[in-house]
Tab-separated table of C-alpha atoms in Angstrom:
chain	number	residue	atom	x	y	z
K	21	MET	CA	52.459	220.658	144.097
K	22	PRO	CA	55.692	222.570	144.786
K	23	GLN	CA	57.166	221.782	148.189
K	24	GLY	CA	59.425	223.696	150.585
K	25	GLY	CA	60.153	227.394	150.702
K	26	VAL	CA	59.961	230.365	153.025
K	27	PRO	CA	56.900	230.646	155.324
K	28	LEU	CA	55.106	234.002	155.131
K	29	GLY	CA	52.619	233.417	157.942
K	30	LYS	CA	48.905	232.661	157.863
K	31	TYR	CA	46.129	234.630	156.176
K	32	PHE	CA	42.533	233.653	156.994
K	33	GLY	CA	44.025	230.572	158.665
K	34	ILE	CA	45.858	229.531	155.465
K	35	PRO	CA	49.651	229.021	155.617
K	36	VAL	CA	51.415	230.931	152.840
K	37	ARG	CA	54.969	230.317	151.672
K	38	LEU	CA	57.379	231.349	148.945
K	39	HIS	CA	58.817	228.471	146.962
K	40	TRP	CA	62.520	228.831	146.158
K	41	SER	CA	61.741	229.195	142.448
K	42	TRP	CA	59.872	232.450	143.202
K	43	PHE	CA	63.172	234.229	143.751
K	44	ILE	CA	64.221	233.425	140.173
K	45	VAL	CA	61.143	235.192	138.803
K	46	PHE	CA	61.507	238.062	141.263
K	47	ILE	CA	65.051	238.695	140.012
K	48	LEU	CA	64.013	238.362	136.339
K	49	VAL	CA	60.981	240.669	136.679
K	50	THR	CA	62.971	243.258	138.644
K	51	TRP	CA	65.794	243.113	136.079
K	52	MET	CA	63.363	243.444	133.154
K	53	LEU	CA	61.629	246.444	134.749
K	54	GLY	CA	64.708	248.169	136.145
K	55	ALA	CA	67.037	247.605	133.187
K	56	TYR	CA	64.636	247.920	130.243
K	57	TYR	CA	60.976	248.819	130.817
K	58	PHE	CA	61.246	251.848	133.113
K	59	PRO	CA	64.396	253.354	131.453
K	60	ASP	CA	62.689	253.117	128.032
K	61	SER	CA	59.304	254.397	129.248
K	62	TYR	CA	60.615	257.114	131.594
K	63	PRO	CA	64.066	258.279	130.379
K	64	SER	CA	64.102	261.189	132.854
K	65	TRP	CA	64.376	258.814	135.842
K	66	ASN	CA	67.796	258.108	137.327
K	67	ARG	CA	69.096	254.542	137.728
K	68	ALA	CA	68.248	254.372	141.425
K	69	THR	CA	64.609	255.222	140.664
K	70	ASP	CA	64.483	252.665	137.827
K	71	TRP	CA	65.694	249.845	140.042
K	72	GLY	CA	63.831	250.955	143.176
K	73	ILE	CA	60.474	251.201	141.390
K	74	GLY	CA	61.296	247.981	139.536
K	75	ALA	CA	61.797	246.080	142.802
K	76	ALA	CA	58.668	247.605	144.374
K	77	THR	CA	56.615	246.751	141.294
K	78	SER	CA	57.904	243.177	141.321
K	79	ILE	CA	56.940	242.743	144.980
K	80	LEU	CA	53.452	244.195	144.395
K	81	PHE	CA	53.035	241.902	141.394
K	82	PHE	CA	53.469	238.875	143.635
K	83	VAL	CA	51.167	240.427	146.239
K	84	SER	CA	48.613	240.565	143.415
K	85	VAL	CA	49.200	236.874	142.685
K	86	LEU	CA	48.718	236.099	146.382
K	87	LEU	CA	45.408	237.998	146.435
K	88	HIS	CA	44.347	236.082	143.323
K	89	GLU	CA	45.000	232.783	145.127
K	90	LEU	CA	43.395	233.977	148.359
K	91	ALA	CA	40.213	234.716	146.405
K	92	HIS	CA	40.072	231.077	145.252
K	93	SER	CA	40.786	229.874	148.765
K	94	ARG	CA	38.218	232.066	150.514
K	95	VAL	CA	35.466	230.806	148.210
K	96	ALA	CA	36.602	227.235	148.942
K	97	GLN	CA	36.510	227.907	152.693
K	98	ALA	CA	33.027	229.385	152.384
K	99	ALA	CA	31.948	226.116	150.741
K	100	GLY	CA	33.291	224.135	153.697
K	101	MET	CA	36.472	222.940	152.000
K	102	GLN	CA	39.850	222.795	153.737
K	103	VAL	CA	42.609	224.950	152.232
K	104	LYS	CA	45.918	223.532	153.400
K	105	SER	CA	48.321	226.109	151.993
K	106	ILE	CA	49.116	228.640	149.296
K	107	THR	CA	52.503	228.577	147.572
K	108	LEU	CA	53.938	231.282	145.337
K	109	PHE	CA	56.349	229.711	142.853
K	110	ILE	CA	57.938	230.224	139.442
K	111	PHE	CA	54.678	230.034	137.460
K	112	GLY	CA	52.583	232.164	139.846
K	113	GLY	CA	50.641	230.681	142.727
K	114	VAL	CA	48.817	227.512	143.691
K	115	SER	CA	46.286	226.798	146.439
K	116	GLN	CA	46.382	223.327	147.952
K	117	ILE	CA	42.736	222.461	148.604
K	118	GLY	CA	41.961	219.246	150.470
K	119	GLN	CA	39.340	217.869	148.085
K	120	GLU	CA	37.544	218.418	144.827
K	121	PRO	CA	34.481	220.688	145.006
K	122	GLY	CA	31.283	218.751	145.645
K	123	LYS	CA	29.146	220.632	143.124
K	124	PRO	CA	29.676	222.281	139.723
K	125	ALA	CA	28.416	225.613	141.097
K	126	VAL	CA	31.108	225.595	143.799
K	127	GLU	CA	33.783	224.852	141.187
K	128	PHE	CA	32.525	227.726	139.026
K	129	ARG	CA	32.583	230.245	141.907
K	130	MET	CA	36.049	229.108	143.013
K	131	ALA	CA	37.459	229.320	139.493
K	132	ILE	CA	36.015	232.711	138.588
K	133	ALA	CA	37.015	234.344	141.890
K	134	GLY	CA	40.730	234.526	140.976
K	135	PRO	CA	40.428	236.247	137.571
K	136	GLY	CA	37.689	238.472	139.005
K	137	THR	CA	40.061	239.619	141.743
K	138	SER	CA	42.825	240.280	139.198
K	139	LEU	CA	40.458	242.389	137.079
K	140	VAL	CA	39.451	244.433	140.141
K	141	LEU	CA	43.128	244.936	141.041
K	142	GLY	CA	43.842	245.973	137.454
K	143	ALA	CA	41.073	248.575	137.607
K	144	ILE	CA	42.362	249.901	140.948
K	145	PHE	CA	45.948	250.238	139.689
K	146	TRP	CA	44.832	251.920	136.472
K	147	GLY	CA	42.712	254.277	138.570
K	148	ILE	CA	45.856	255.186	140.524
K	149	PHE	CA	47.706	255.683	137.234
K	150	PHE	CA	45.133	258.146	135.876
K	151	ALA	CA	45.007	259.991	139.220
K	152	THR	CA	48.799	260.432	139.496
K	153	ARG	CA	50.173	260.475	135.929
K	154	HIS	CA	50.643	264.272	135.957
K	155	SER	CA	51.861	264.565	139.548
K	156	VAL	CA	53.754	261.521	140.899
K	157	GLU	CA	55.355	259.859	137.888
K	158	PRO	CA	57.104	256.958	139.714
K	159	LEU	CA	53.812	255.979	141.349
K	160	SER	CA	51.898	256.286	138.083
K	161	GLY	CA	54.525	254.211	136.248
K	162	LEU	CA	54.324	251.480	138.863
K	163	ALA	CA	50.510	251.555	138.826
K	164	TYR	CA	50.238	251.386	135.038
K	165	TRP	CA	52.398	248.257	134.766
K	166	LEU	CA	50.572	246.559	137.661
K	167	GLY	CA	47.220	247.391	136.084
K	168	TYR	CA	48.367	245.922	132.791
K	169	ILE	CA	49.853	242.764	134.340
K	170	ASN	CA	46.789	242.068	136.521
K	171	VAL	CA	44.419	242.346	133.560
K	172	SER	CA	46.809	240.131	131.553
K	173	LEU	CA	46.870	237.626	134.420
K	174	ALA	CA	43.059	237.511	134.457
K	175	VAL	CA	42.851	237.047	130.677
K	176	PHE	CA	45.565	234.361	130.661
K	177	ASN	CA	43.897	232.414	133.466
K	178	LEU	CA	40.569	232.482	131.623
K	179	ILE	CA	42.048	230.484	128.718
K	180	PRO	CA	39.841	227.333	128.666
K	181	GLY	CA	42.694	224.930	129.351
K	182	PHE	CA	42.510	222.831	132.522
K	183	PRO	CA	43.854	223.359	135.187
K	184	LEU	CA	43.845	227.099	134.467
K	185	ASP	CA	40.884	228.954	135.946
K	186	GLY	CA	39.226	229.091	132.528
K	187	GLY	CA	39.632	225.323	132.260
K	188	ARG	CA	37.993	224.908	135.655
K	189	VAL	CA	35.127	227.134	134.548
K	190	LEU	CA	34.799	224.898	131.478
K	191	ARG	CA	34.908	221.763	133.642
K	192	SER	CA	32.180	223.111	135.922
K	193	ILE	CA	29.921	223.674	132.909
K	194	LEU	CA	30.674	220.222	131.452
K	195	TRP	CA	30.174	218.669	134.885
K	196	TRP	CA	26.838	220.463	135.292
K	197	ARG	CA	25.651	219.188	131.906
K	198	SER	CA	26.934	215.595	132.132
K	199	GLY	CA	26.687	214.978	135.877
K	200	SER	CA	30.096	213.263	135.816
K	201	ILE	CA	33.162	215.015	137.202
K	202	ARG	CA	35.417	212.318	135.730
K	203	SER	CA	34.074	212.792	132.201
K	204	ALA	CA	34.193	216.576	132.559
K	205	THR	CA	37.771	216.430	133.840
K	206	ARG	CA	38.850	214.170	130.969
K	207	THR	CA	37.481	216.607	128.380
K	208	ALA	CA	38.847	219.704	130.150
K	209	SER	CA	42.258	218.029	130.619
K	210	THR	CA	42.444	217.082	126.928
K	211	ILE	CA	41.776	220.706	125.997
K	212	GLY	CA	44.322	221.783	128.620
K	213	ARG	CA	46.963	219.535	127.042
K	214	GLY	CA	46.144	221.026	123.646
K	215	VAL	CA	46.652	224.526	125.030
K	216	GLY	CA	49.929	223.379	126.579
K	217	PHE	CA	51.195	222.016	123.261
K	218	LEU	CA	50.227	225.261	121.505
K	219	PHE	CA	52.323	227.180	124.031
K	220	ILE	CA	55.258	224.795	123.566
K	221	PHE	CA	55.175	224.987	119.761
K	222	GLY	CA	54.617	228.747	119.868
K	223	GLY	CA	57.595	229.163	122.199
K	224	ILE	CA	59.849	227.028	119.981
K	225	ALA	CA	58.735	228.946	116.883
K	226	LEU	CA	59.457	232.261	118.623
K	227	ILE	CA	62.982	231.091	119.517
K	228	PHE	CA	63.857	230.219	115.924
K	229	LEU	CA	61.899	232.897	114.042
K	230	ASN	CA	62.960	235.889	116.112
K	231	ARG	CA	66.205	235.485	118.044
K	232	SER	CA	65.576	238.809	119.803
K	233	TYR	CA	62.710	237.173	121.716
K	234	TRP	CA	64.384	233.860	122.523
K	235	LEU	CA	63.839	234.362	126.274
K	236	ASN	CA	60.122	234.954	125.706
K	237	GLY	CA	60.044	231.779	123.613
K	238	VAL	CA	61.738	229.707	126.323
K	239	TRP	CA	59.326	231.089	128.928
K	240	LEU	CA	56.304	230.331	126.710
K	241	ALA	CA	57.510	226.767	126.114
K	242	LEU	CA	58.087	226.228	129.842
K	243	ILE	CA	54.548	227.420	130.620
K	244	GLY	CA	53.219	225.021	127.984
K	245	TRP	CA	55.199	222.141	129.474
K	246	PHE	CA	53.856	222.992	132.926
K	247	LEU	CA	50.249	223.135	131.637
K	248	ASP	CA	50.577	219.773	129.873
K	249	ASN	CA	51.937	218.077	133.002
K	250	ALA	CA	49.366	219.727	135.249
K	251	ALA	CA	46.492	218.672	132.960
K	252	VAL	CA	47.666	215.033	132.928
K	253	GLY	CA	48.222	215.001	136.703
K	254	SER	CA	44.853	216.596	137.441
K	255	TYR	CA	42.930	214.042	135.390
K	256	ARG	CA	44.882	211.146	136.881
K	257	GLN	CA	44.054	212.380	140.391
K	258	VAL	CA	40.327	212.684	139.650
K	259	ALA	CA	40.303	209.268	137.912
K	260	LEU	CA	41.919	207.643	140.945
K	261	GLN	CA	39.488	209.352	143.307
K	262	ASP	CA	36.611	208.131	141.122
K	263	MET	CA	37.898	204.531	141.219
K	264	LEU	CA	38.111	204.650	145.013
K	265	GLN	CA	34.751	206.384	145.485
K	266	GLY	CA	32.318	204.332	147.603
K	267	HIS	CA	34.982	201.910	148.884
K	268	THR	CA	36.318	201.682	152.421
K	269	VAL	CA	39.545	200.759	154.191
K	270	SER	CA	38.113	197.382	155.255
K	271	GLU	CA	38.187	196.226	151.606
K	272	VAL	CA	41.956	196.613	151.149
K	273	MET	CA	43.529	196.488	154.625
K	274	THR	CA	46.013	193.803	155.644
K	275	ARG	CA	44.785	191.965	158.735
K	276	ASP	CA	47.465	189.316	159.278
K	277	CYS	CA	50.125	191.684	160.625
K	278	GLN	CA	53.058	190.178	162.514
K	279	GLU	CA	53.310	191.630	166.000
K	280	ILE	CA	56.664	192.593	167.472
K	281	SER	CA	57.590	192.770	171.133
K	282	PRO	CA	58.877	196.154	172.329
K	283	THR	CA	61.861	194.370	173.916
K	284	ALA	CA	63.126	192.952	170.612
K	285	THR	CA	66.260	194.617	169.282
K	286	VAL	CA	66.174	196.603	166.064
K	287	ASP	CA	68.728	194.192	164.575
K	288	GLN	CA	66.443	191.243	165.380
K	289	THR	CA	63.475	193.091	163.869
K	290	VAL	CA	65.355	193.716	160.619
K	291	HIS	CA	66.521	190.122	160.138
K	292	ASP	CA	63.587	188.172	161.577
K	293	TYR	CA	60.700	190.341	160.419
K	294	ILE	CA	61.476	192.983	157.787
K	295	LEU	CA	63.810	190.982	155.531
K	296	LYS	CA	61.845	187.738	155.826
K	297	SER	CA	58.396	189.227	155.237
K	298	GLY	CA	59.217	192.121	152.914
K	299	ARG	CA	56.804	194.304	154.844
K	300	ARG	CA	57.606	197.858	155.875
K	301	CYS	CA	55.554	198.308	159.038
K	302	PHE	CA	54.702	196.228	162.115
K	303	PRO	CA	52.546	196.769	165.224
K	304	VAL	CA	54.403	196.792	168.520
K	305	VAL	CA	52.337	194.818	171.048
K	306	GLU	CA	52.884	194.055	174.723
K	307	ASN	CA	50.450	191.935	176.795
K	308	GLY	CA	47.783	192.321	174.131
K	309	ARG	CA	48.068	196.119	174.085
K	310	THR	CA	49.288	197.955	170.985
K	311	LEU	CA	51.985	200.464	171.937
K	312	GLY	CA	52.871	201.831	168.521
K	313	ILE	CA	54.278	200.883	165.149
K	314	VAL	CA	57.804	200.382	163.850
K	315	THR	CA	58.588	201.136	160.216
K	316	LEU	CA	61.505	201.116	157.812
K	317	HIS	CA	61.751	204.858	158.370
K	318	ASN	CA	62.163	204.293	162.123
K	319	VAL	CA	64.916	201.774	161.474
K	320	ARG	CA	66.741	203.956	158.930
K	321	SER	CA	66.761	206.855	161.389
K	322	LEU	CA	69.079	204.844	163.655
K	323	SER	CA	72.781	204.336	163.038
K	324	ARG	CA	73.590	200.756	161.974
K	325	ASP	CA	75.921	200.459	164.973
K	326	LEU	CA	72.938	200.941	167.302
K	327	TRP	CA	70.769	198.195	165.844
K	328	PRO	CA	72.033	195.454	168.224
K	329	ILE	CA	71.648	197.816	171.207
K	330	LYS	CA	68.413	199.715	170.658
K	331	THR	CA	65.073	198.021	171.207
K	332	VAL	CA	61.887	198.365	169.224
K	333	ARG	CA	60.492	200.452	172.076
K	334	ASP	CA	63.292	202.964	171.454
K	335	ALA	CA	62.737	203.094	167.702
K	336	MET	CA	58.949	202.849	167.337
K	337	THR	CA	56.443	205.651	166.824
K	338	PRO	CA	54.070	205.654	169.838
K	339	LEU	CA	50.416	205.042	169.043
K	340	ASP	CA	49.319	208.483	170.260
K	341	LYS	CA	51.703	210.102	167.748
K	342	THR	CA	50.611	207.927	164.829
K	343	LYS	CA	48.083	208.879	162.191
K	344	SER	CA	45.465	206.147	161.851
K	345	VAL	CA	42.254	205.293	160.004
K	346	ARG	CA	39.166	203.220	160.772
K	347	PRO	CA	37.857	200.259	158.732
K	348	SER	CA	34.827	202.323	157.686
K	349	ASP	CA	36.854	205.317	156.456
K	350	PRO	CA	36.578	206.042	152.695
K	351	LEU	CA	39.537	205.060	150.535
K	352	THR	CA	39.419	208.516	148.937
K	353	THR	CA	40.256	210.283	152.209
K	354	THR	CA	42.765	207.551	153.126
K	355	MET	CA	44.681	208.077	149.869
K	356	GLN	CA	44.596	211.838	150.480
K	357	LEU	CA	45.980	211.343	154.005
K	358	LEU	CA	48.793	209.098	152.776
K	359	THR	CA	49.689	211.681	150.112
K	360	ASP	CA	49.428	214.778	152.296
K	361	GLU	CA	51.445	213.278	155.165
K	362	ASP	CA	53.919	211.532	152.817
K	363	LEU	CA	53.259	208.165	154.492
K	364	ASN	CA	53.601	204.669	153.074
K	365	GLN	CA	51.150	203.012	155.453
K	366	LEU	CA	48.627	203.694	158.204
K	367	PRO	CA	47.460	201.535	161.111
K	368	VAL	CA	43.763	200.656	161.099
K	369	MET	CA	42.249	201.223	164.542
K	370	GLU	CA	38.807	200.847	166.078
K	371	ASP	CA	38.125	201.818	169.725
K	372	ASN	CA	41.902	201.917	170.407
K	373	THR	CA	42.234	198.364	169.097
K	374	PHE	CA	44.716	197.601	166.337
K	375	LEU	CA	43.017	195.735	163.467
K	376	GLY	CA	45.549	195.864	160.646
K	377	MET	CA	47.423	198.070	158.204
K	378	VAL	CA	46.554	199.868	154.996
K	379	ALA	CA	49.455	200.771	152.703
K	380	ARG	CA	49.993	202.571	149.416
K	381	ASP	CA	50.636	199.154	147.867
K	382	ASN	CA	47.155	198.003	148.938
K	383	LEU	CA	45.562	200.999	147.253
K	384	LEU	CA	47.649	200.658	144.090
K	385	SER	CA	46.810	196.932	143.784
K	386	PHE	CA	43.122	197.737	144.237
K	387	ILE	CA	43.279	200.480	141.581
K	388	HIS	CA	45.219	198.313	139.102
K	389	ALA	CA	42.790	195.411	139.539
K	390	ARG	CA	39.771	197.647	138.880
K	391	ALA	CA	41.484	199.233	135.885
K	392	ALA	CA	42.341	195.804	134.431
K	393	LEU	CA	38.705	194.737	134.828
K	394	GLY	CA	37.484	197.969	133.247
K	395	MET	CA	35.629	198.994	136.408
């Protein structure tokens, strides 16, 4: 998932942002339209019109991509799923949805909503083109290209290669027939990798066979590389979720956590606890009451010169500002929380009582053990 970028506000409660790579595509699309497409298609336009309509068309293209992603997200919200964000980046857009759909039918509706929206947008823009082609040529030129690109976007996304929308449609059908999302994802991901390799080889062939289209070849190869990586990552994520399904935090948590006094110095904590134990996180306890946790991140945020002066109380993260889990919480949601919040560990609490820690290492050891046993 691409990170960072420029926030664009919230739509239907979903934060939307532009990844930095979007600006590369915006410049390339605007340049292609303003310098080549519109001058060749409409030679009577002046340069200012070429570039102005080119920029406007480029912006509306990405608005179309946003609407495509919002369609996916709105269907997910209607099914009770949390949509955390939408990011527009170099390859289009991506919706970050909190979990996999619970049923094949939900997956199918989510997947088909995006291409369906693009087809509707394509029809609208082509309608504008036919209504204005003899009266407002700049508007008709803009509308024709947007109609074409939206229909192309719908057709491209319906290619049955996971994680494209067509691949998700395929997975929903395989899932419905087999009853196993893991098996369906494996098959859809394998097909997705095949599609990715076809794009890569096709792009390389285009570079060498027709030097005039070398940029198209590079772009095609990059899309193929992205699809291959996305297919592998998507299957790995589902496989991990499947391994953790039905298991709880209590099975992997560390209970014998060394407690640290809030009056201990950071320097003492580093040498007497962190370096000796190799652990990254400790509960801070005073008179039997847990006040917070102190982690390697807390320590690194302080200048080395302050270690002998600052106490653990100064460096720790207070309990009320700490994400935590319960022993009965599923490992699937715990792994998702660790990933989403970019955390290495979480305290395990029950009725405001500290019981232990669960870390990424615990989950990875659990996953590796099950994989080694073929479970």
